């Protein structure tokens, strides 16, 4: 595109009196501007992009998840290393769920999706209640979605979270948050 613009500019400088070259350059600029604005509008509306509604919904979900963690305040790199060392030195082999979530958020913020998925899957085993297991299973699904977008890995996680929420005895705030997260993922992926 730059080469084309430079070429037109060169022609105009060499032949300033040529009305056909000048008119062609102006027509090219107007046509390009109209074409670019139409393309931007089509992408914003989702029409004419050739993408199915399912693909657009999945892309929107991925974008929401990505932005959620990018905009989130997370622990520092130093605190992350200190926490990881403390976990390795812990002989109980169980990480507090709050700590797991802090580490998960930091990994997602930094784009370390594989590590985030591992942290979430380990937290599922450390969870005591179905709601906690569902929550960390859904976090694992988020990491899998951003890491590889593999529906064969994500759909079983969504089913597992659905089963856990179905077995929960109470529908408290934590249950409602996990249920809302599950529905949002299902709408974006199915």
PDB file of C-alpha atoms in Angstrom:
ATOM      1  CA  UNK A   1       0.000   0.000   0.000  1.00  0.00           C
ATOM      2  CA  UNK A   2       2.854   2.372   0.863  1.00  0.00           C
ATOM      3  CA  UNK A   3       4.582   1.518  -2.386  1.00  0.00           C
ATOM      4  CA  UNK A   4       1.397   2.305  -4.317  1.00  0.00           C
ATOM      5  CA  UNK A   5       1.031   5.673  -2.560  1.00  0.00           C
ATOM      6  CA  UNK A   6       4.660   6.531  -3.204  1.00  0.00           C
ATOM      7  CA  UNK A   7       4.258   5.578  -6.840  1.00  0.00           C
ATOM      8  CA  UNK A   8       1.233   7.859  -7.233  1.00  0.00           C
ATOM      9  CA  UNK A   9       3.046  10.675  -5.445  1.00  0.00           C
ATOM     10  CA  UNK A  10       6.057  10.220  -7.734  1.00  0.00           C
ATOM     11  CA  UNK A  11       3.860  10.320 -10.843  1.00  0.00           C
ATOM     12  CA  UNK A  12       2.083  13.437  -9.592  1.00  0.00           C
ATOM     13  CA  UNK A  13       5.377  15.174  -8.898  1.00  0.00           C
ATOM     14  CA  UNK A  14       6.820  14.273 -12.294  1.00  0.00           C
ATOM     15  CA  UNK A  15       3.668  15.082 -14.273  1.00  0.00           C
ATOM     16  CA  UNK A  16       1.735  17.702 -12.328  1.00  0.00           C
ATOM     17  CA  UNK A  17      -0.199  18.909 -15.390  1.00  0.00           C
ATOM     18  CA  UNK A  18      -1.649  15.548 -16.337  1.00  0.00           C
ATOM     19  CA  UNK A  19      -5.364  15.640 -15.454  1.00  0.00           C
ATOM     20  CA  UNK A  20      -5.870  11.918 -16.017  1.00  0.00           C
ATOM     21  CA  UNK A  21      -3.159  10.947 -13.538  1.00  0.00           C
ATOM     22  CA  UNK A  22      -4.416  13.451 -10.983  1.00  0.00           C
ATOM     23  CA  UNK A  23      -8.011  12.269 -11.387  1.00  0.00           C
ATOM     24  CA  UNK A  24      -6.953   8.621 -11.144  1.00  0.00           C
ATOM     25  CA  UNK A  25      -5.034   9.299  -7.947  1.00  0.00           C
ATOM     26  CA  UNK A  26      -7.997  11.103  -6.377  1.00  0.00           C
ATOM     27  CA  UNK A  27     -10.386   8.336  -7.438  1.00  0.00           C
ATOM     28  CA  UNK A  28      -8.050   5.718  -5.966  1.00  0.00           C
ATOM     29  CA  UNK A  29      -7.884   7.585  -2.665  1.00  0.00           C
ATOM     30  CA  UNK A  30     -11.655   7.996  -2.433  1.00  0.00           C
ATOM     31  CA  UNK A  31     -12.308   4.373  -3.416  1.00  0.00           C
ATOM     32  CA  UNK A  32      -9.745   3.151  -0.873  1.00  0.00           C
ATOM     33  CA  UNK A  33     -11.242   5.255   1.913  1.00  0.00           C
ATOM     34  CA  UNK A  34     -14.763   4.038   1.147  1.00  0.00           C
ATOM     35  CA  UNK A  35     -13.567   0.444   0.966  1.00  0.00           C
ATOM     36  CA  UNK A  36     -11.695   0.724   4.301  1.00  0.00           C
ATOM     37  CA  UNK A  37     -14.620   2.314   6.145  1.00  0.00           C
ATOM     38  CA  UNK A  38     -17.008  -0.297   4.735  1.00  0.00           C
ATOM     39  CA  UNK A  39     -14.676  -3.082   5.900  1.00  0.00           C
ATOM     40  CA  UNK A  40     -14.488  -1.623   9.417  1.00  0.00           C
ATOM     41  CA  UNK A  41     -18.278  -1.337   9.593  1.00  0.00           C
ATOM     42  CA  UNK A  42     -18.720  -4.899   8.331  1.00  0.00           C
ATOM     43  CA  UNK A  43     -16.361  -6.286  10.949  1.00  0.00           C
ATOM     44  CA  UNK A  44     -18.068  -4.318  13.708  1.00  0.00           C
ATOM     45  CA  UNK A  45     -21.481  -5.592  12.625  1.00  0.00           C
ATOM     46  CA  UNK A  46     -20.199  -9.088  11.958  1.00  0.00           C
ATOM     47  CA  UNK A  47     -21.724  -9.076   8.486  1.00  0.00           C
ATOM     48  CA  UNK A  48     -19.717  -9.747   5.382  1.00  0.00           C
ATOM     49  CA  UNK A  49     -16.754 -11.122   7.288  1.00  0.00           C
ATOM     50  CA  UNK A  50     -17.467 -14.697   6.268  1.00  0.00           C
ATOM     51  CA  UNK A  51     -17.425 -15.788   9.917  1.00  0.00           C
ATOM     52  CA  UNK A  52     -20.281 -17.814  11.290  1.00  0.00           C
ATOM     53  CA  UNK A  53     -22.143 -16.611  14.383  1.00  0.00           C
ATOM     54  CA  UNK A  54     -20.574 -19.503  16.360  1.00  0.00           C
ATOM     55  CA  UNK A  55     -17.061 -18.429  15.416  1.00  0.00           C
ATOM     56  CA  UNK A  56     -17.837 -14.804  16.292  1.00  0.00           C
ATOM     57  CA  UNK A  57     -19.333 -15.878  19.644  1.00  0.00           C
ATOM     58  CA  UNK A  58     -16.234 -17.933  20.481  1.00  0.00           C
ATOM     59  CA  UNK A  59     -13.957 -15.035  19.511  1.00  0.00           C
ATOM     60  CA  UNK A  60     -15.994 -12.672  21.699  1.00  0.00           C
ATOM     61  CA  UNK A  61     -15.768 -15.095  24.636  1.00  0.00           C
ATOM     62  CA  UNK A  62     -12.009 -15.427  24.221  1.00  0.00           C
ATOM     63  CA  UNK A  63     -11.701 -11.657  24.072  1.00  0.00           C
ATOM     64  CA  UNK A  64     -13.758 -11.204  27.264  1.00  0.00           C
ATOM     65  CA  UNK A  65     -11.668 -13.776  29.124  1.00  0.00           C
ATOM     66  CA  UNK A  66      -8.406 -12.288  27.862  1.00  0.00           C
ATOM     67  CA  UNK A  67      -9.447  -8.763  28.872  1.00  0.00           C
ATOM     68  CA  UNK A  68     -10.726  -9.907  32.269  1.00  0.00           C
ATOM     69  CA  UNK A  69      -7.264 -11.121  33.248  1.00  0.00           C
ATOM     70  CA  UNK A  70      -5.326  -8.352  31.469  1.00  0.00           C
ATOM     71  CA  UNK A  71      -7.282  -5.689  33.380  1.00  0.00           C
ATOM     72  CA  UNK A  72      -7.051  -7.533  36.702  1.00  0.00           C
ATOM     73  CA  UNK A  73      -4.653  -6.482  39.450  1.00  0.00           C
ATOM     74  CA  UNK A  74      -2.391  -9.457  40.175  1.00  0.00           C
ATOM     75  CA  UNK A  75       0.461 -10.283  42.508  1.00  0.00           C
ATOM     76  CA  UNK A  76       3.952  -9.156  41.576  1.00  0.00           C
ATOM     77  CA  UNK A  77       6.568 -11.402  39.992  1.00  0.00           C
ATOM     78  CA  UNK A  78       8.512 -11.450  43.281  1.00  0.00           C
ATOM     79  CA  UNK A  79       5.402 -12.444  45.254  1.00  0.00           C
ATOM     80  CA  UNK A  80       4.655 -15.124  42.674  1.00  0.00           C
ATOM     81  CA  UNK A  81       8.139 -16.637  43.093  1.00  0.00           C
ATOM     82  CA  UNK A  82       7.909 -16.482  46.896  1.00  0.00           C
ATOM     83  CA  UNK A  83       4.504 -18.195  46.822  1.00  0.00           C
ATOM     84  CA  UNK A  84       5.727 -20.902  44.433  1.00  0.00           C
ATOM     85  CA  UNK A  85       8.724 -21.581  46.712  1.00  0.00           C
ATOM     86  CA  UNK A  86       6.458 -21.773  49.768  1.00  0.00           C
ATOM     87  CA  UNK A  87       4.209 -24.263  47.957  1.00  0.00           C
ATOM     88  CA  UNK A  88       7.176 -26.443  46.994  1.00  0.00           C
ATOM     89  CA  UNK A  89       8.425 -26.399  50.587  1.00  0.00           C
ATOM     90  CA  UNK A  90       4.969 -27.257  51.979  1.00  0.00           C
ATOM     91  CA  UNK A  91       4.883 -30.901  53.069  1.00  0.00           C
ATOM     92  CA  UNK A  92       1.064 -31.038  53.266  1.00  0.00           C
ATOM     93  CA  UNK A  93       0.768 -31.153  49.462  1.00  0.00           C
ATOM     94  CA  UNK A  94      -2.312 -28.972  49.542  1.00  0.00           C
ATOM     95  CA  UNK A  95      -2.344 -25.355  48.449  1.00  0.00           C
ATOM     96  CA  UNK A  96      -4.978 -23.052  49.920  1.00  0.00           C
ATOM     97  CA  UNK A  97      -7.572 -22.311  47.252  1.00  0.00           C
ATOM     98  CA  UNK A  98      -7.138 -18.555  47.627  1.00  0.00           C
ATOM     99  CA  UNK A  99      -3.429 -18.957  46.891  1.00  0.00           C
ATOM    100  CA  UNK A 100      -4.169 -21.167  43.904  1.00  0.00           C
ATOM    101  CA  UNK A 101      -6.484 -18.515  42.528  1.00  0.00           C
ATOM    102  CA  UNK A 102      -3.848 -15.796  42.994  1.00  0.00           C
ATOM    103  CA  UNK A 103      -1.311 -17.899  41.094  1.00  0.00           C
ATOM    104  CA  UNK A 104      -3.853 -18.736  38.391  1.00  0.00           C
ATOM    105  CA  UNK A 105      -4.757 -15.066  37.896  1.00  0.00           C
ATOM    106  CA  UNK A 106      -1.082 -14.113  37.625  1.00  0.00           C
ATOM    107  CA  UNK A 107      -0.440 -16.807  35.005  1.00  0.00           C
ATOM    108  CA  UNK A 108      -3.479 -15.792  32.967  1.00  0.00           C
ATOM    109  CA  UNK A 109      -2.467 -12.131  33.194  1.00  0.00           C
ATOM    110  CA  UNK A 110       1.027 -12.976  31.939  1.00  0.00           C
ATOM    111  CA  UNK A 111      -0.211 -15.282  29.164  1.00  0.00           C
ATOM    112  CA  UNK A 112       1.155 -18.473  30.744  1.00  0.00           C
ATOM    113  CA  UNK A 113      -1.972 -20.468  29.901  1.00  0.00           C
ATOM    114  CA  UNK A 114      -0.482 -23.956  30.246  1.00  0.00           C
ATOM    115  CA  UNK A 115       0.746 -23.199  33.754  1.00  0.00           C
ATOM    116  CA  UNK A 116      -2.611 -21.625  34.624  1.00  0.00           C
ATOM    117  CA  UNK A 117      -4.433 -24.765  33.456  1.00  0.00           C
ATOM    118  CA  UNK A 118      -2.181 -26.935  35.627  1.00  0.00           C
ATOM    119  CA  UNK A 119      -2.749 -24.726  38.672  1.00  0.00           C
ATOM    120  CA  UNK A 120      -6.526 -24.876  38.153  1.00  0.00           C
ATOM    121  CA  UNK A 121      -6.526 -28.652  37.689  1.00  0.00           C
ATOM    122  CA  UNK A 122      -4.523 -29.121  40.904  1.00  0.00           C
ATOM    123  CA  UNK A 123      -6.933 -26.808  42.721  1.00  0.00           C
ATOM    124  CA  UNK A 124      -9.806 -29.061  41.643  1.00  0.00           C
ATOM    125  CA  UNK A 125      -8.169 -31.866  43.636  1.00  0.00           C
ATOM    126  CA  UNK A 126      -7.622 -29.565  46.616  1.00  0.00           C
ATOM    127  CA  UNK A 127     -11.268 -28.437  46.614  1.00  0.00           C
ATOM    128  CA  UNK A 128     -13.631 -29.744  49.267  1.00  0.00           C
ATOM    129  CA  UNK A 129     -17.006 -28.802  47.816  1.00  0.00           C
ATOM    130  CA  UNK A 130     -18.692 -29.343  44.462  1.00  0.00           C
ATOM    131  CA  UNK A 131     -18.938 -25.570  43.936  1.00  0.00           C
ATOM    132  CA  UNK A 132     -15.199 -25.136  44.478  1.00  0.00           C
ATOM    133  CA  UNK A 133     -14.464 -28.002  42.085  1.00  0.00           C
ATOM    134  CA  UNK A 134     -16.811 -26.479  39.495  1.00  0.00           C
ATOM    135  CA  UNK A 135     -15.188 -23.059  39.877  1.00  0.00           C
ATOM    136  CA  UNK A 136     -11.665 -24.332  39.307  1.00  0.00           C
ATOM    137  CA  UNK A 137     -12.809 -26.622  36.512  1.00  0.00           C
ATOM    138  CA  UNK A 138     -14.249 -23.580  34.752  1.00  0.00           C
ATOM    139  CA  UNK A 139     -10.998 -21.688  35.311  1.00  0.00           C
ATOM    140  CA  UNK A 140      -9.180 -24.615  33.731  1.00  0.00           C
ATOM    141  CA  UNK A 141     -11.564 -24.410  30.757  1.00  0.00           C
ATOM    142  CA  UNK A 142     -10.799 -20.690  30.389  1.00  0.00           C
ATOM    143  CA  UNK A 143      -7.073 -21.412  30.305  1.00  0.00           C
ATOM    144  CA  UNK A 144      -7.591 -24.200  27.768  1.00  0.00           C
ATOM    145  CA  UNK A 145      -9.663 -21.911  25.573  1.00  0.00           C
ATOM    146  CA  UNK A 146      -6.987 -19.229  25.471  1.00  0.00           C
ATOM    147  CA  UNK A 147      -4.143 -21.727  25.205  1.00  0.00           C
ATOM    148  CA  UNK A 148      -5.296 -23.923  22.358  1.00  0.00           C
ATOM    149  CA  UNK A 149      -9.009 -23.449  21.643  1.00  0.00           C
ATOM    150  CA  UNK A 150      -9.482 -27.229  21.666  1.00  0.00           C
ATOM    151  CA  UNK A 151     -13.150 -28.084  22.066  1.00  0.00           C
ATOM    152  CA  UNK A 152     -12.282 -31.743  22.717  1.00  0.00           C
ATOM    153  CA  UNK A 153     -10.527 -30.604  25.896  1.00  0.00           C
ATOM    154  CA  UNK A 154     -12.987 -27.877  26.883  1.00  0.00           C
ATOM    155  CA  UNK A 155     -16.357 -29.628  26.497  1.00  0.00           C
ATOM    156  CA  UNK A 156     -15.581 -32.369  29.072  1.00  0.00           C
ATOM    157  CA  UNK A 157     -14.547 -29.646  31.514  1.00  0.00           C
ATOM    158  CA  UNK A 158     -17.849 -27.854  31.012  1.00  0.00           C
ATOM    159  CA  UNK A 159     -19.711 -31.126  31.553  1.00  0.00           C
ATOM    160  CA  UNK A 160     -17.711 -31.806  34.706  1.00  0.00           C
ATOM    161  CA  UNK A 161     -18.547 -28.334  36.045  1.00  0.00           C
ATOM    162  CA  UNK A 162     -22.228 -28.878  35.181  1.00  0.00           C
ATOM    163  CA  UNK A 163     -22.234 -32.163  37.111  1.00  0.00           C
ATOM    164  CA  UNK A 164     -20.529 -30.592  40.125  1.00  0.00           C
ATOM    165  CA  UNK A 165     -23.004 -27.720  40.250  1.00  0.00           C
ATOM    166  CA  UNK A 166     -25.900 -30.175  39.963  1.00  0.00           C
ATOM    167  CA  UNK A 167     -24.593 -32.015  43.044  1.00  0.00           C
ATOM    168  CA  UNK A 168     -24.151 -28.861  45.116  1.00  0.00           C
ATOM    169  CA  UNK A 169     -26.448 -28.767  48.112  1.00  0.00           C
ATOM    170  CA  UNK A 170     -26.850 -25.019  48.385  1.00  0.00           C
ATOM    171  CA  UNK A 171     -27.237 -22.292  45.798  1.00  0.00           C
ATOM    172  CA  UNK A 172     -25.267 -19.549  47.549  1.00  0.00           C
ATOM    173  CA  UNK A 173     -23.346 -16.662  45.982  1.00  0.00           C
ATOM    174  CA  UNK A 174     -20.403 -18.882  45.012  1.00  0.00           C
ATOM    175  CA  UNK A 175     -22.776 -21.316  43.283  1.00  0.00           C
ATOM    176  CA  UNK A 176     -24.499 -18.492  41.414  1.00  0.00           C
ATOM    177  CA  UNK A 177     -21.161 -17.060  40.250  1.00  0.00           C
ATOM    178  CA  UNK A 178     -20.016 -20.467  39.008  1.00  0.00           C
ATOM    179  CA  UNK A 179     -23.378 -21.035  37.303  1.00  0.00           C
ATOM    180  CA  UNK A 180     -23.166 -17.639  35.559  1.00  0.00           C
ATOM    181  CA  UNK A 181     -19.607 -18.398  34.445  1.00  0.00           C
ATOM    182  CA  UNK A 182     -20.688 -21.802  33.119  1.00  0.00           C
ATOM    183  CA  UNK A 183     -23.640 -20.328  31.178  1.00  0.00           C
ATOM    184  CA  UNK A 184     -21.433 -17.604  29.680  1.00  0.00           C
ATOM    185  CA  UNK A 185     -18.970 -20.219  28.453  1.00  0.00           C
ATOM    186  CA  UNK A 186     -21.710 -22.460  27.116  1.00  0.00           C
ATOM    187  CA  UNK A 187     -23.291 -19.604  25.169  1.00  0.00           C
ATOM    188  CA  UNK A 188     -19.919 -18.623  23.728  1.00  0.00           C
ATOM    189  CA  UNK A 189     -18.854 -22.151  22.813  1.00  0.00           C
ATOM    190  CA  UNK A 190     -21.924 -24.178  21.938  1.00  0.00           C
TER     191      UNK A 190
END
